């Protein structure tokens, strides 16, 4: 049986890394084998692209878009699809929803280009569940900046991140696979909400 594909999304600092680790340990406690990975990155090529994307100098908006999808194409072929085919559940920190939010919403690139690249790279394959951790931009930025210095994308202004957040919320309205969690809550409450979505997915997944 195919594994399930779970993605976690949201603006910077909302708690994606913290909560993807929680999802992994919760699923493992249910006897489910999981692979935890991230985008951009997840493969040797993807991690090299990530380094350019987050720490490179002048990267044009179109080059940024293409590198996000180049990383994803490699990631799907080398890691995500083989794991799902083995019945392993894949937990991915960001996926194509981030491209719609950052390159589409934030950079205001043409949506048709994103959708054409999405078709090229993963066709109709979509996550089974997307957990969107939502919080006002000020909250996410305060948490992220307390933890580390801003990278090339984190250095964008508030208006950019408000467009990113709005795009995530608009997509969450559009697609049933989304579960929106209020990330301003204390961590235990955030994780209770995530657990409910996981239980729902597990109930609809059949035997694992
Ligand atoms: N990108 C990515 C694109 O532009 N297009 C794309 O297609 C893709 C795939 C990737 C960058 O690339 C861009 C988006 C990004 O700019 P990244 O490493 O995924 O970068 O992203 P970041 O969002 O920068 O990740 P962060 O590590 O900054 O944030 P997280 O993972 O959301 O937050 P986390 O878990 O590290 O938590 C931050 C702090 O908050 C605390 C944690 O303990 C931690 O200290 N915290 C809470 N505190 C209080 N209450 C809670 N509920 C808390 N939850 C977490």
Short mmCIF file of C-alpha atoms and ligand atoms in Angstrom, two decimals:
data_model
loop_
_atom_site.label_atom_id
_atom_site.label_comp_id
_atom_site.label_asym_id
_atom_site.label_seq_id
_atom_site.Cartn_x
_atom_site.Cartn_y
_atom_site.Cartn_z
CA UNK A 1 0.00 0.00 0.00
CA UNK A 2 1.20 3.54 -0.84
CA UNK A 3 2.37 5.72 2.03
CA UNK A 4 0.64 9.01 2.78
CA UNK A 5 2.18 12.36 1.91
CA UNK A 6 1.90 15.05 4.58
CA UNK A 7 3.20 18.60 4.16
CA UNK A 8 3.53 21.39 6.68
CA UNK A 9 3.32 25.01 5.59
CA UNK A 10 3.25 28.57 6.88
CA UNK A 11 5.29 31.75 7.04
CA UNK A 12 8.68 31.87 8.78
CA UNK A 13 8.83 31.04 12.47
CA UNK A 14 5.29 29.66 12.92
CA UNK A 15 6.65 26.33 14.20
CA UNK A 16 6.94 24.06 11.16
CA UNK A 17 10.20 22.37 12.21
CA UNK A 18 9.00 21.97 15.80
CA UNK A 19 5.70 20.43 14.76
CA UNK A 20 6.92 18.21 11.95
CA UNK A 21 9.07 16.46 14.56
CA UNK A 22 5.92 16.07 16.68
CA UNK A 23 4.04 14.58 13.68
CA UNK A 24 6.87 12.12 13.11
CA UNK A 25 6.92 10.91 16.71
CA UNK A 26 3.10 10.73 16.89
CA UNK A 27 2.90 8.61 13.71
CA UNK A 28 5.76 6.39 14.90
CA UNK A 29 3.83 5.82 18.14
CA UNK A 30 1.02 4.45 15.91
CA UNK A 31 3.48 2.03 14.27
CA UNK A 32 3.82 4.05 11.05
CA UNK A 33 7.21 4.32 9.37
CA UNK A 34 7.91 7.90 8.28
CA UNK A 35 10.49 9.83 6.34
CA UNK A 36 11.05 13.43 7.40
CA UNK A 37 12.35 15.77 4.72
CA UNK A 38 12.24 19.41 3.59
CA UNK A 39 12.09 21.82 0.67
CA UNK A 40 14.00 23.35 -0.80
CA UNK A 41 16.45 20.51 -0.11
CA UNK A 42 16.04 16.87 0.82
CA UNK A 43 18.68 15.56 -1.64
CA UNK A 44 22.32 16.47 -2.32
CA UNK A 45 21.31 18.58 -5.31
CA UNK A 46 18.37 20.09 -3.42
CA UNK A 47 20.55 21.07 -0.46
CA UNK A 48 23.04 22.77 -2.81
CA UNK A 49 20.17 24.70 -4.39
CA UNK A 50 18.84 25.55 -0.92
CA UNK A 51 22.18 27.09 -0.03
CA UNK A 52 22.08 29.31 -3.11
CA UNK A 53 18.41 30.18 -2.58
CA UNK A 54 18.79 31.16 1.08
CA UNK A 55 22.36 32.45 1.18
CA UNK A 56 23.28 33.31 -2.44
CA UNK A 57 23.70 36.87 -3.63
CA UNK A 58 21.63 38.20 -6.49
CA UNK A 59 19.04 35.59 -7.52
CA UNK A 60 16.39 36.78 -9.97
CA UNK A 61 12.73 35.99 -9.22
CA UNK A 62 12.44 33.64 -12.21
CA UNK A 63 15.69 31.86 -11.31
CA UNK A 64 14.32 31.46 -7.76
CA UNK A 65 11.11 29.90 -9.09
CA UNK A 66 12.98 27.49 -11.35
CA UNK A 67 15.40 26.43 -8.61
CA UNK A 68 12.48 25.68 -6.25
CA UNK A 69 11.05 23.33 -8.86
CA UNK A 70 14.46 21.89 -9.80
CA UNK A 71 14.97 20.95 -6.15
CA UNK A 72 11.45 19.47 -6.05
CA UNK A 73 11.88 17.41 -9.24
CA UNK A 74 15.02 15.78 -7.82
CA UNK A 75 13.40 15.33 -4.42
CA UNK A 76 10.34 13.59 -5.86
CA UNK A 77 12.35 11.24 -8.04
CA UNK A 78 15.13 10.42 -5.60
CA UNK A 79 13.32 10.40 -2.27
CA UNK A 80 9.59 11.13 -2.01
CA UNK A 81 8.12 8.78 -4.62
CA UNK A 82 10.34 5.77 -3.77
CA UNK A 83 9.42 6.11 -0.09
CA UNK A 84 5.67 6.38 -0.79
CA UNK A 85 5.94 3.35 -3.09
CA UNK A 86 7.51 1.36 -0.23
CA UNK A 87 4.53 2.28 1.98
CA UNK A 88 6.53 4.80 4.02
CA UNK A 89 4.71 8.01 5.02
CA UNK A 90 6.55 11.14 3.88
CA UNK A 91 6.49 14.29 6.04
CA UNK A 92 7.75 17.28 4.10
CA UNK A 93 8.56 20.70 5.57
CA UNK A 94 7.11 22.87 2.73
CA UNK A 95 6.14 21.83 -0.80
CA UNK A 96 4.48 23.43 -3.84
CA UNK A 97 2.01 25.43 -1.71
CA UNK A 98 5.07 27.43 -0.57
CA UNK A 99 5.88 28.22 -4.21
CA UNK A 100 2.37 29.57 -4.77
CA UNK A 101 2.63 31.57 -1.54
CA UNK A 102 6.20 32.94 -1.88
CA UNK A 103 6.87 33.14 -5.61
CA UNK A 104 3.19 33.70 -6.54
CA UNK A 105 1.96 35.78 -3.56
CA UNK A 106 5.21 37.28 -2.29
CA UNK A 107 7.09 37.86 -5.56
CA UNK A 108 3.87 38.26 -7.57
CA UNK A 109 5.03 35.97 -10.38
CA UNK A 110 2.49 34.73 -12.90
CA UNK A 111 0.36 31.90 -11.48
CA UNK A 112 0.15 30.17 -14.84
CA UNK A 113 3.92 29.69 -14.84
CA UNK A 114 3.76 28.08 -11.40
CA UNK A 115 0.90 25.87 -12.41
CA UNK A 116 2.70 24.76 -15.59
CA UNK A 117 5.84 23.89 -13.61
CA UNK A 118 3.71 22.06 -11.06
CA UNK A 119 2.19 19.98 -13.88
CA UNK A 120 5.64 19.25 -15.30
CA UNK A 121 7.17 18.25 -11.97
CA UNK A 122 4.38 16.40 -10.18
CA UNK A 123 1.30 16.30 -12.40
CA UNK A 124 -1.77 15.59 -10.31
CA UNK A 125 0.16 14.21 -7.36
CA UNK A 126 -0.77 16.27 -4.28
CA UNK A 127 -0.27 15.88 -0.52
CA UNK A 128 -2.90 13.84 1.35
CA UNK A 129 -2.79 16.36 4.18
CA UNK A 130 -1.35 19.87 4.38
CA UNK A 131 -1.07 21.36 7.86
CA UNK A 132 -1.04 25.15 7.60
CA UNK A 133 0.31 26.78 10.75
CA UNK A 134 -1.16 30.25 10.69
CA UNK A 135 -0.10 33.29 12.69
CA UNK A 136 0.22 37.02 12.05
CA UNK A 137 3.49 37.94 10.35
CA UNK A 138 4.76 39.82 13.44
CA UNK A 139 4.42 36.68 15.57
CA UNK A 140 6.30 34.44 13.12
CA UNK A 141 9.04 37.00 12.53
CA UNK A 142 9.58 37.59 16.24
CA UNK A 143 9.98 33.83 16.83
CA UNK A 144 12.25 33.35 13.80
CA UNK A 145 14.49 36.32 14.59
CA UNK A 146 14.91 35.23 18.21
CA UNK A 147 16.34 31.98 16.83
CA UNK A 148 18.66 32.99 13.96
CA UNK A 149 19.73 35.76 11.59
CA UNK A 150 17.53 36.48 8.56
CA UNK A 151 18.40 34.63 5.33
CA UNK A 152 17.91 36.08 1.81
CA UNK A 153 14.15 35.42 1.76
CA UNK A 154 13.53 36.22 5.45
CA UNK A 155 15.03 39.66 4.78
CA UNK A 156 11.90 40.63 2.77
CA UNK A 157 9.51 43.22 4.24
CA UNK A 158 6.18 42.87 6.09
CA UNK A 159 4.12 43.51 2.94
CA UNK A 160 5.83 40.55 1.24
CA UNK A 161 5.05 38.20 4.15
CA UNK A 162 1.47 39.47 4.44
CA UNK A 163 0.96 38.54 0.77
CA UNK A 164 2.53 35.12 1.48
CA UNK A 165 0.22 34.52 4.45
CA UNK A 166 -2.86 35.67 2.49
CA UNK A 167 -1.98 33.28 -0.33
CA UNK A 168 -1.67 30.32 2.05
CA UNK A 169 -5.05 31.18 3.57
CA UNK A 170 -6.64 31.56 0.14
CA UNK A 171 -5.36 28.12 -0.89
CA UNK A 172 -6.57 26.62 2.38
CA UNK A 173 -10.08 27.84 1.51
CA UNK A 174 -9.76 26.25 -1.92
CA UNK A 175 -8.40 22.77 -1.11
CA UNK A 176 -9.92 20.21 1.26
CA UNK A 177 -6.54 18.61 2.02
CA UNK A 178 -5.63 21.67 4.16
CA UNK A 179 -5.97 21.76 7.92
CA UNK A 180 -5.46 25.28 9.28
CA UNK A 181 -4.07 25.43 12.82
CA UNK A 182 -3.87 28.62 14.89
CA UNK A 183 -0.12 28.79 15.57
CA UNK A 184 -0.44 31.61 18.11
CA UNK A 185 -1.74 29.07 20.66
CA UNK A 186 0.56 27.47 23.23
CA UNK A 187 2.48 24.58 21.66
CA UNK A 188 0.44 21.86 23.47
CA UNK A 189 -2.79 23.25 21.94
CA UNK A 190 -1.21 23.50 18.48
CA UNK A 191 -0.18 19.85 18.78
CA UNK A 192 -3.64 18.76 19.98
CA UNK A 193 -5.12 20.33 16.83
CA UNK A 194 -2.52 18.63 14.62
CA UNK A 195 -3.23 15.31 16.34
CA UNK A 196 -6.93 15.63 15.41
CA UNK A 197 -6.02 16.05 11.73
CA UNK A 198 -3.68 13.05 11.91
CA UNK A 199 -6.39 10.91 13.52
CA UNK A 200 -8.79 11.92 10.78
CA UNK A 201 -6.25 11.00 8.09
CA UNK A 202 -5.50 7.70 9.81
CA UNK A 203 -9.21 6.84 10.00
CA UNK A 204 -9.61 7.43 6.29
CA UNK A 205 -6.33 5.70 5.37
CA UNK A 206 -7.42 2.13 6.14
CA UNK A 207 -5.04 -0.44 7.66
CA UNK A 208 -1.35 0.53 7.78
N1 LIG B 1 10.50 28.83 -0.03
C1 LIG B 1 10.40 27.47 0.13
C2 LIG B 1 10.00 29.47 -1.17
O1 LIG B 1 10.15 30.69 -1.32
N2 LIG B 1 9.37 28.71 -2.13
C3 LIG B 1 9.25 27.35 -2.02
O2 LIG B 1 8.71 26.71 -2.94
C4 LIG B 1 9.79 26.70 -0.85
C5 LIG B 1 9.67 25.23 -0.71
C6 LIG B 1 12.81 27.92 3.41
C7 LIG B 1 12.63 29.26 2.75
O3 LIG B 1 12.38 29.00 1.38
C8 LIG B 1 11.18 29.65 0.99
C9 LIG B 1 10.39 29.84 2.25
C10 LIG B 1 11.46 30.04 3.29
O4 LIG B 1 11.80 31.41 3.31
P1 LIG B 1 12.65 27.09 5.84
O5 LIG B 1 13.84 26.62 6.53
O6 LIG B 1 11.65 26.10 5.43
O7 LIG B 1 13.14 28.06 4.68
O8 LIG B 1 11.77 28.04 6.55
P2 LIG B 1 11.49 28.91 7.70
O9 LIG B 1 10.07 29.22 7.59
O10 LIG B 1 12.48 30.04 7.66
O11 LIG B 1 11.69 27.97 8.94
P3 LIG B 1 11.90 28.41 10.34
O12 LIG B 1 12.80 27.37 10.90
O13 LIG B 1 12.28 29.85 10.46
O14 LIG B 1 10.49 28.40 11.00
P4 LIG B 1 9.59 27.24 11.52
O15 LIG B 1 10.16 25.92 11.19
O16 LIG B 1 8.22 27.53 11.11
O17 LIG B 1 9.64 27.47 13.10
P5 LIG B 1 10.37 26.65 14.26
O18 LIG B 1 9.70 25.37 14.49
O19 LIG B 1 11.83 26.68 14.01
O20 LIG B 1 9.98 27.60 15.48
C11 LIG B 1 10.52 28.90 15.62
C12 LIG B 1 10.61 29.24 17.11
O21 LIG B 1 9.29 29.38 17.65
C13 LIG B 1 9.10 28.50 18.75
C14 LIG B 1 10.12 27.38 18.57
O22 LIG B 1 10.45 26.79 19.79
C15 LIG B 1 11.29 28.12 17.94
O23 LIG B 1 12.06 28.74 18.93
N3 LIG B 1 7.70 28.05 18.71
C16 LIG B 1 6.75 28.50 19.54
N4 LIG B 1 6.78 29.37 20.56
C17 LIG B 1 5.62 29.61 21.19
N5 LIG B 1 4.42 29.01 20.87
C18 LIG B 1 4.35 28.13 19.86
N6 LIG B 1 3.17 27.59 19.54
C19 LIG B 1 5.56 27.84 19.15
N7 LIG B 1 5.83 27.06 18.08
C20 LIG B 1 7.15 27.19 17.83
#
